């Protein structure tokens, strides 16, 4: 069948990549080292050992181009991988665009998002190193759900601190984590010193990922049998997600196509990294390809932030990382894309962006939900609000192609479905959503909180 | 790869069946005709024309063994079909059973269940015959969601009457139907004469499928441009679902296996029919295979009902169908498997059951949710409560196989995921579920309401 006849492009199970792709091997500018939050000296593996498994720390600093996926993890990937690459025939027709639109659908994972790609190896490395319990934070709830299942599959306990605004907006998220045997509490909570201190300052806070991270880290360092787990930002998380883009390359080859534009939404960065990093070597080699990171206008880290050392959390427990940031005190508005409400960004994504290897754009939430509705009504799948940021930009590019009479091949990462985000859609349909952009003063206030080195 | 290595058995897109399988061609006892609700004489096509498209009426009475799937429908099936057949490695390990357990996963459809298999052709035939609007009822919400999307894809309006207990338990269901552009109201409603009459009798009624059907039929007959659509029970609905079992046969062949036991949950019957009917010719030819329909103990149509002519709805608007029934006045308890709360059963399923071609069993809801939790924690997918009835029986059979030291090959229909049914899980985990069985008096009272011919 030709590429125009096919709806889904499916790789056989044995074609699941055996290696993750490590972009650190190909970066024009090497990564700046993480700094110890106290001494502000470059971090060594020993500094990270109280929080992370050694297998993950090794990945964090490796510059090997390919890192083997443990067979135990690859076996579990088979539950949904290789994930399908869809040709968006319905959406193309509705837009009347000459462009070819493809989407990589990660929502077929049992938890409904790409997050399981990293949750499984994180649980695995901790399990083999004798850890009994993992703590984490979650924004939209996708990451918490994925880690809950991964912990259950590797027989670990799981404790999730969920940003309060998402906890309240999405009651089903807590329930599904419970089904997988995890405990989930709204953050800030009364269970940690950092949670109590936030609640004392602002009892009605919607919470942020940065606060929830402080809680999860504080919990983890207090127990010998417990490690901490992060769903984005860090190098090893981006690494695990590269399985997405590697599959996309194989799938595009199957239909004799290659993308002109690759799009991913960007919060902490692992979603975008997952689909885009495997194309970086081609980009460096001079191939004509655009990689676009899409962030919410309400939390415009790449488009309005600065490239500087900052903490990953509010309390200053995490290492200092050089990244695009709005300042760790910046509290994004309670938009319906909880997974993108993060002040910082992956150091890998940040460095590559600073080197001009990809573009960034920001979009308003009403336009995002308009795009999501059109997608649901033409392609059938109700997208997660986070993933819908990528849809918005894919549609904009396809319409631009139509206007200019240029046929482009556009691929985006449909990182998850939105069946547990229907409150947000209901809100949108009832006219209850607002377009929110921080003022220049708010941006400046956030940046004033950057640590002085 | 051998069948023990594979996790998913995937057919290529071009292997989507081109024909539905019509069990009417192979029945030892032909179906008793439907009767007109007024005259009680056998129905002709003209009697059904106010409600259904002629293309569907033709399928309702056809005895052709294979009926072609319209290319427009088959094209849309490609959005998720062929659906994967999974080997349940995780569940088998947890049960420590020598049996091979497979599940056909229909939850990969964009609406999350098998219901889209029939919603698409129903919308299609109505569209080509000039109809502008469809009405329907929905119990759990799976059918209403599927018809909402199908109508949007074929540019029809859609009106859904949703059983009130499900409407209240599952607020996300109404929202997803709205995302697909449909209108959804709780039933009984004030919009129809039959709804108003039910509310007058019992203002606090949880509703039933039978009441919701009355409302949807009443709505449809009052408008020239409107037809009615049913998500189960009727012959053409069972026909459309046979794509499931046909794919299963091809997938089992791919791994050189054949089932000893095929299991589906049974409410109106199309779920069970979908996986089981394609095996009926083998069964008739003497092949040693058990086909098991699983129903809730709270609504034991096959196991405690009677085989008689009855109405499909409460108000007596529908044709009289010869089927296993508990009587159209029987109100099943408000269990968390709204899709199985139906007093009657598909006439095809009923006749084949009466002829001894398959078995039926009933299960209690606490055991169903225990099975669902074990499945979620070992296989990752949170099942719909309806589908979990099949899981319960698959587990029971696998444990029996272990006890008896017999290796059996067990296949069940995992007809949908339960991400919009998490309230039910929450209720179960909080100890809020009860095992409910109607008393013999309640069963007798229901049967007393059967129409006298």
mmCIF file of N, CA, C and O in Angstrom, chain A residues 100-142:
data_model
loop_
_atom_site.group_PDB
_atom_site.id
_atom_site.type_symbol
_atom_site.label_atom_id
_atom_site.label_comp_id
_atom_site.label_asym_id
_atom_site.label_seq_id
_atom_site.Cartn_x
_atom_site.Cartn_y
_atom_site.Cartn_z
ATOM 1 N N UNK A 100 1.030 16.647 4.308
ATOM 2 C CA UNK A 100 0.822 15.341 4.931
ATOM 3 C C UNK A 100 1.041 15.504 6.436
ATOM 4 O O UNK A 100 2.119 15.948 6.846
ATOM 5 N N UNK A 101 0.031 15.139 7.221
ATOM 6 C CA UNK A 101 0.156 15.240 8.682
ATOM 7 C C UNK A 101 0.179 13.835 9.273
ATOM 8 O O UNK A 101 -0.699 13.020 8.989
ATOM 9 N N UNK A 102 1.199 13.556 10.077
ATOM 10 C CA UNK A 102 1.301 12.273 10.780
ATOM 11 C C UNK A 102 1.313 12.549 12.281
ATOM 12 O O UNK A 102 1.806 13.587 12.715
ATOM 13 N N UNK A 103 0.794 11.606 13.057
ATOM 14 C CA UNK A 103 1.003 11.720 14.504
ATOM 15 C C UNK A 103 1.425 10.397 15.102
ATOM 16 O O UNK A 103 0.896 9.346 14.768
ATOM 17 N N UNK A 104 2.420 10.487 15.963
ATOM 18 C CA UNK A 104 2.896 9.322 16.699
ATOM 19 C C UNK A 104 2.026 9.215 17.930
ATOM 20 O O UNK A 104 2.007 10.123 18.776
ATOM 21 N N UNK A 105 1.295 8.100 18.070
ATOM 22 C CA UNK A 105 0.310 8.014 19.145
ATOM 23 C C UNK A 105 0.818 7.184 20.327
ATOM 24 O O UNK A 105 0.802 5.950 20.288
ATOM 25 N N UNK A 106 1.229 7.915 21.369
ATOM 26 C CA UNK A 106 1.737 7.255 22.577
ATOM 27 C C UNK A 106 0.614 6.914 23.572
ATOM 28 O O UNK A 106 0.866 6.266 24.589
ATOM 29 N N UNK A 107 -0.599 7.360 23.258
ATOM 30 C CA UNK A 107 -1.732 7.088 24.145
ATOM 31 C C UNK A 107 -2.163 5.629 24.175
ATOM 32 O O UNK A 107 -3.007 5.248 24.976
ATOM 33 N N UNK A 108 -1.580 4.784 23.305
ATOM 34 C CA UNK A 108 -1.911 3.355 23.349
ATOM 35 C C UNK A 108 -1.231 2.639 24.522
ATOM 36 O O UNK A 108 -1.524 1.475 24.783
ATOM 37 N N UNK A 109 -0.343 3.322 25.220
ATOM 38 C CA UNK A 109 0.251 2.675 26.397
ATOM 39 C C UNK A 109 -0.861 2.439 27.413
ATOM 40 O O UNK A 109 -1.847 3.176 27.440
ATOM 41 N N UNK A 110 -0.724 1.402 28.260
ATOM 42 C CA UNK A 110 -1.833 1.095 29.175
ATOM 43 C C UNK A 110 -2.210 2.274 30.074
ATOM 44 O O UNK A 110 -3.360 2.376 30.494
ATOM 45 N N UNK A 111 -1.262 3.168 30.359
ATOM 46 C CA UNK A 111 -1.594 4.325 31.197
ATOM 47 C C UNK A 111 -2.033 5.521 30.359
ATOM 48 O O UNK A 111 -2.372 6.577 30.892
ATOM 49 N N UNK A 112 -2.000 5.381 29.048
ATOM 50 C CA UNK A 112 -2.540 6.430 28.188
ATOM 51 C C UNK A 112 -1.583 7.542 27.806
ATOM 52 O O UNK A 112 -2.001 8.527 27.215
ATOM 53 N N UNK A 113 -0.291 7.402 28.117
ATOM 54 C CA UNK A 113 0.671 8.432 27.704
ATOM 55 C C UNK A 113 2.056 7.846 27.529
ATOM 56 O O UNK A 113 2.321 6.706 27.903
ATOM 57 N N UNK A 114 2.957 8.703 26.992
ATOM 58 C CA UNK A 114 4.353 8.332 26.770
ATOM 59 C C UNK A 114 5.135 8.136 28.056
ATOM 60 O O UNK A 114 6.257 7.625 28.028
ATOM 61 N N UNK A 115 4.596 8.563 29.191
ATOM 62 C CA UNK A 115 5.386 8.601 30.428
ATOM 63 C C UNK A 115 5.898 7.221 30.853
ATOM 64 O O UNK A 115 6.920 7.120 31.531
ATOM 65 N N UNK A 116 5.187 6.178 30.444
ATOM 66 C CA UNK A 116 5.618 4.830 30.847
ATOM 67 C C UNK A 116 6.977 4.459 30.237
ATOM 68 O O UNK A 116 7.687 3.603 30.776
ATOM 69 N N UNK A 117 7.345 5.116 29.130
ATOM 70 C CA UNK A 117 8.657 4.854 28.515
ATOM 71 C C UNK A 117 9.802 5.066 29.501
ATOM 72 O O UNK A 117 10.815 4.371 29.428
ATOM 73 N N UNK A 118 9.651 6.041 30.387
ATOM 74 C CA UNK A 118 10.713 6.300 31.367
ATOM 75 C C UNK A 118 10.393 5.698 32.731
ATOM 76 O O UNK A 118 11.297 5.328 33.481
ATOM 77 N N UNK A 119 9.110 5.582 33.069
ATOM 78 C CA UNK A 119 8.746 5.024 34.376
ATOM 79 C C UNK A 119 9.258 3.594 34.521
ATOM 80 O O UNK A 119 9.758 3.204 35.585
ATOM 81 N N UNK A 120 9.159 2.799 33.459
ATOM 82 C CA UNK A 120 9.584 1.398 33.541
ATOM 83 C C UNK A 120 11.082 1.275 33.803
ATOM 84 O O UNK A 120 11.486 0.585 34.749
ATOM 85 N N UNK A 121 11.961 1.913 32.996
ATOM 86 C CA UNK A 121 13.377 1.782 33.318
ATOM 87 C C UNK A 121 13.737 2.383 34.677
ATOM 88 O O UNK A 121 14.589 1.839 35.387
ATOM 89 N N UNK A 122 13.076 3.458 35.083
ATOM 90 C CA UNK A 122 13.401 4.028 36.396
ATOM 91 C C UNK A 122 13.062 3.035 37.509
ATOM 92 O O UNK A 122 13.835 2.830 38.446
ATOM 93 N N UNK A 123 11.885 2.406 37.406
ATOM 94 C CA UNK A 123 11.520 1.407 38.412
ATOM 95 C C UNK A 123 12.488 0.221 38.351
ATOM 96 O O UNK A 123 12.953 -0.288 39.379
ATOM 97 N N UNK A 124 12.832 -0.178 37.141
ATOM 98 C CA UNK A 124 13.723 -1.328 36.965
ATOM 99 C C UNK A 124 15.088 -1.115 37.628
ATOM 100 O O UNK A 124 15.541 -1.941 38.426
ATOM 101 N N UNK A 125 15.767 -0.005 37.312
ATOM 102 C CA UNK A 125 17.111 0.215 37.873
ATOM 103 C C UNK A 125 17.065 0.323 39.395
ATOM 104 O O UNK A 125 17.972 -0.134 40.090
ATOM 105 N N UNK A 126 16.017 0.940 39.919
ATOM 106 C CA UNK A 126 15.905 1.025 41.372
ATOM 107 C C UNK A 126 15.670 -0.348 41.994
ATOM 108 O O UNK A 126 16.232 -0.674 43.032
ATOM 109 N N UNK A 127 14.831 -1.151 41.335
ATOM 110 C CA UNK A 127 14.543 -2.491 41.847
ATOM 111 C C UNK A 127 15.830 -3.329 41.922
ATOM 112 O O UNK A 127 16.101 -3.948 42.952
ATOM 113 N N UNK A 128 16.599 -3.340 40.841
ATOM 114 C CA UNK A 128 17.782 -4.204 40.835
ATOM 115 C C UNK A 128 18.837 -3.706 41.836
ATOM 116 O O UNK A 128 19.678 -4.474 42.274
ATOM 117 N N UNK A 129 18.739 -2.441 42.223
ATOM 118 C CA UNK A 129 19.686 -1.934 43.219
ATOM 119 C C UNK A 129 19.127 -2.005 44.640
ATOM 120 O O UNK A 129 19.691 -1.417 45.570
ATOM 121 N N UNK A 130 18.017 -2.718 44.819
ATOM 122 C CA UNK A 130 17.537 -3.025 46.162
ATOM 123 C C UNK A 130 16.613 -1.996 46.802
ATOM 124 O O UNK A 130 16.253 -2.116 47.978
ATOM 125 N N UNK A 131 16.234 -0.978 46.034
ATOM 126 C CA UNK A 131 15.311 0.030 46.573
ATOM 127 C C UNK A 131 13.901 -0.564 46.692
ATOM 128 O O UNK A 131 13.506 -1.407 45.878
ATOM 129 N N UNK A 132 13.155 -0.142 47.726
ATOM 130 C CA UNK A 132 11.822 -0.710 47.975
ATOM 131 C C UNK A 132 10.688 0.256 47.646
ATOM 132 O O UNK A 132 9.512 -0.146 47.574
ATOM 133 N N UNK A 133 11.017 1.552 47.534
ATOM 134 C CA UNK A 133 9.945 2.558 47.456
ATOM 135 C C UNK A 133 10.427 3.753 46.655
ATOM 136 O O UNK A 133 11.590 4.165 46.775
ATOM 137 N N UNK A 134 9.548 4.298 45.788
ATOM 138 C CA UNK A 134 9.877 5.503 45.028
ATOM 139 C C UNK A 134 8.888 6.621 45.367
ATOM 140 O O UNK A 134 7.701 6.364 45.573
ATOM 141 N N UNK A 135 9.410 7.855 45.415
ATOM 142 C CA UNK A 135 8.531 9.012 45.547
ATOM 143 C C UNK A 135 8.630 9.834 44.273
ATOM 144 O O UNK A 135 9.657 9.811 43.589
ATOM 145 N N UNK A 136 7.571 10.543 43.979
ATOM 146 C CA UNK A 136 7.628 11.430 42.817
ATOM 147 C C UNK A 136 6.571 12.510 42.948
ATOM 148 O O UNK A 136 5.740 12.484 43.868
ATOM 149 N N UNK A 137 6.657 13.466 42.016
ATOM 150 C CA UNK A 137 5.618 14.485 41.899
ATOM 151 C C UNK A 137 4.883 14.238 40.586
ATOM 152 O O UNK A 137 5.396 13.564 39.697
ATOM 153 N N UNK A 138 3.688 14.809 40.457
ATOM 154 C CA UNK A 138 3.013 14.758 39.158
ATOM 155 C C UNK A 138 2.199 16.026 38.971
ATOM 156 O O UNK A 138 1.669 16.576 39.948
ATOM 157 N N UNK A 139 2.149 16.496 37.715
ATOM 158 C CA UNK A 139 1.390 17.700 37.406
ATOM 159 C C UNK A 139 0.022 17.297 36.898
ATOM 160 O O UNK A 139 -0.950 17.198 37.653
ATOM 161 N N UNK A 140 -0.064 16.991 35.622
ATOM 162 C CA UNK A 140 -1.329 16.571 35.029
ATOM 163 C C UNK A 140 -1.784 15.227 35.593
ATOM 164 O O UNK A 140 -2.954 14.887 35.555
ATOM 165 N N UNK A 141 -0.854 14.449 36.087
ATOM 166 C CA UNK A 141 -1.195 13.133 36.609
ATOM 167 C C UNK A 141 -0.698 12.003 35.717
ATOM 168 O O UNK A 141 -0.706 10.839 36.119
ATOM 169 N N UNK A 142 -0.264 12.340 34.515
ATOM 170 C CA UNK A 142 0.207 11.309 33.579
ATOM 171 C C UNK A 142 1.444 10.606 34.141
ATOM 172 O O UNK A 142 1.556 9.383 34.093
#
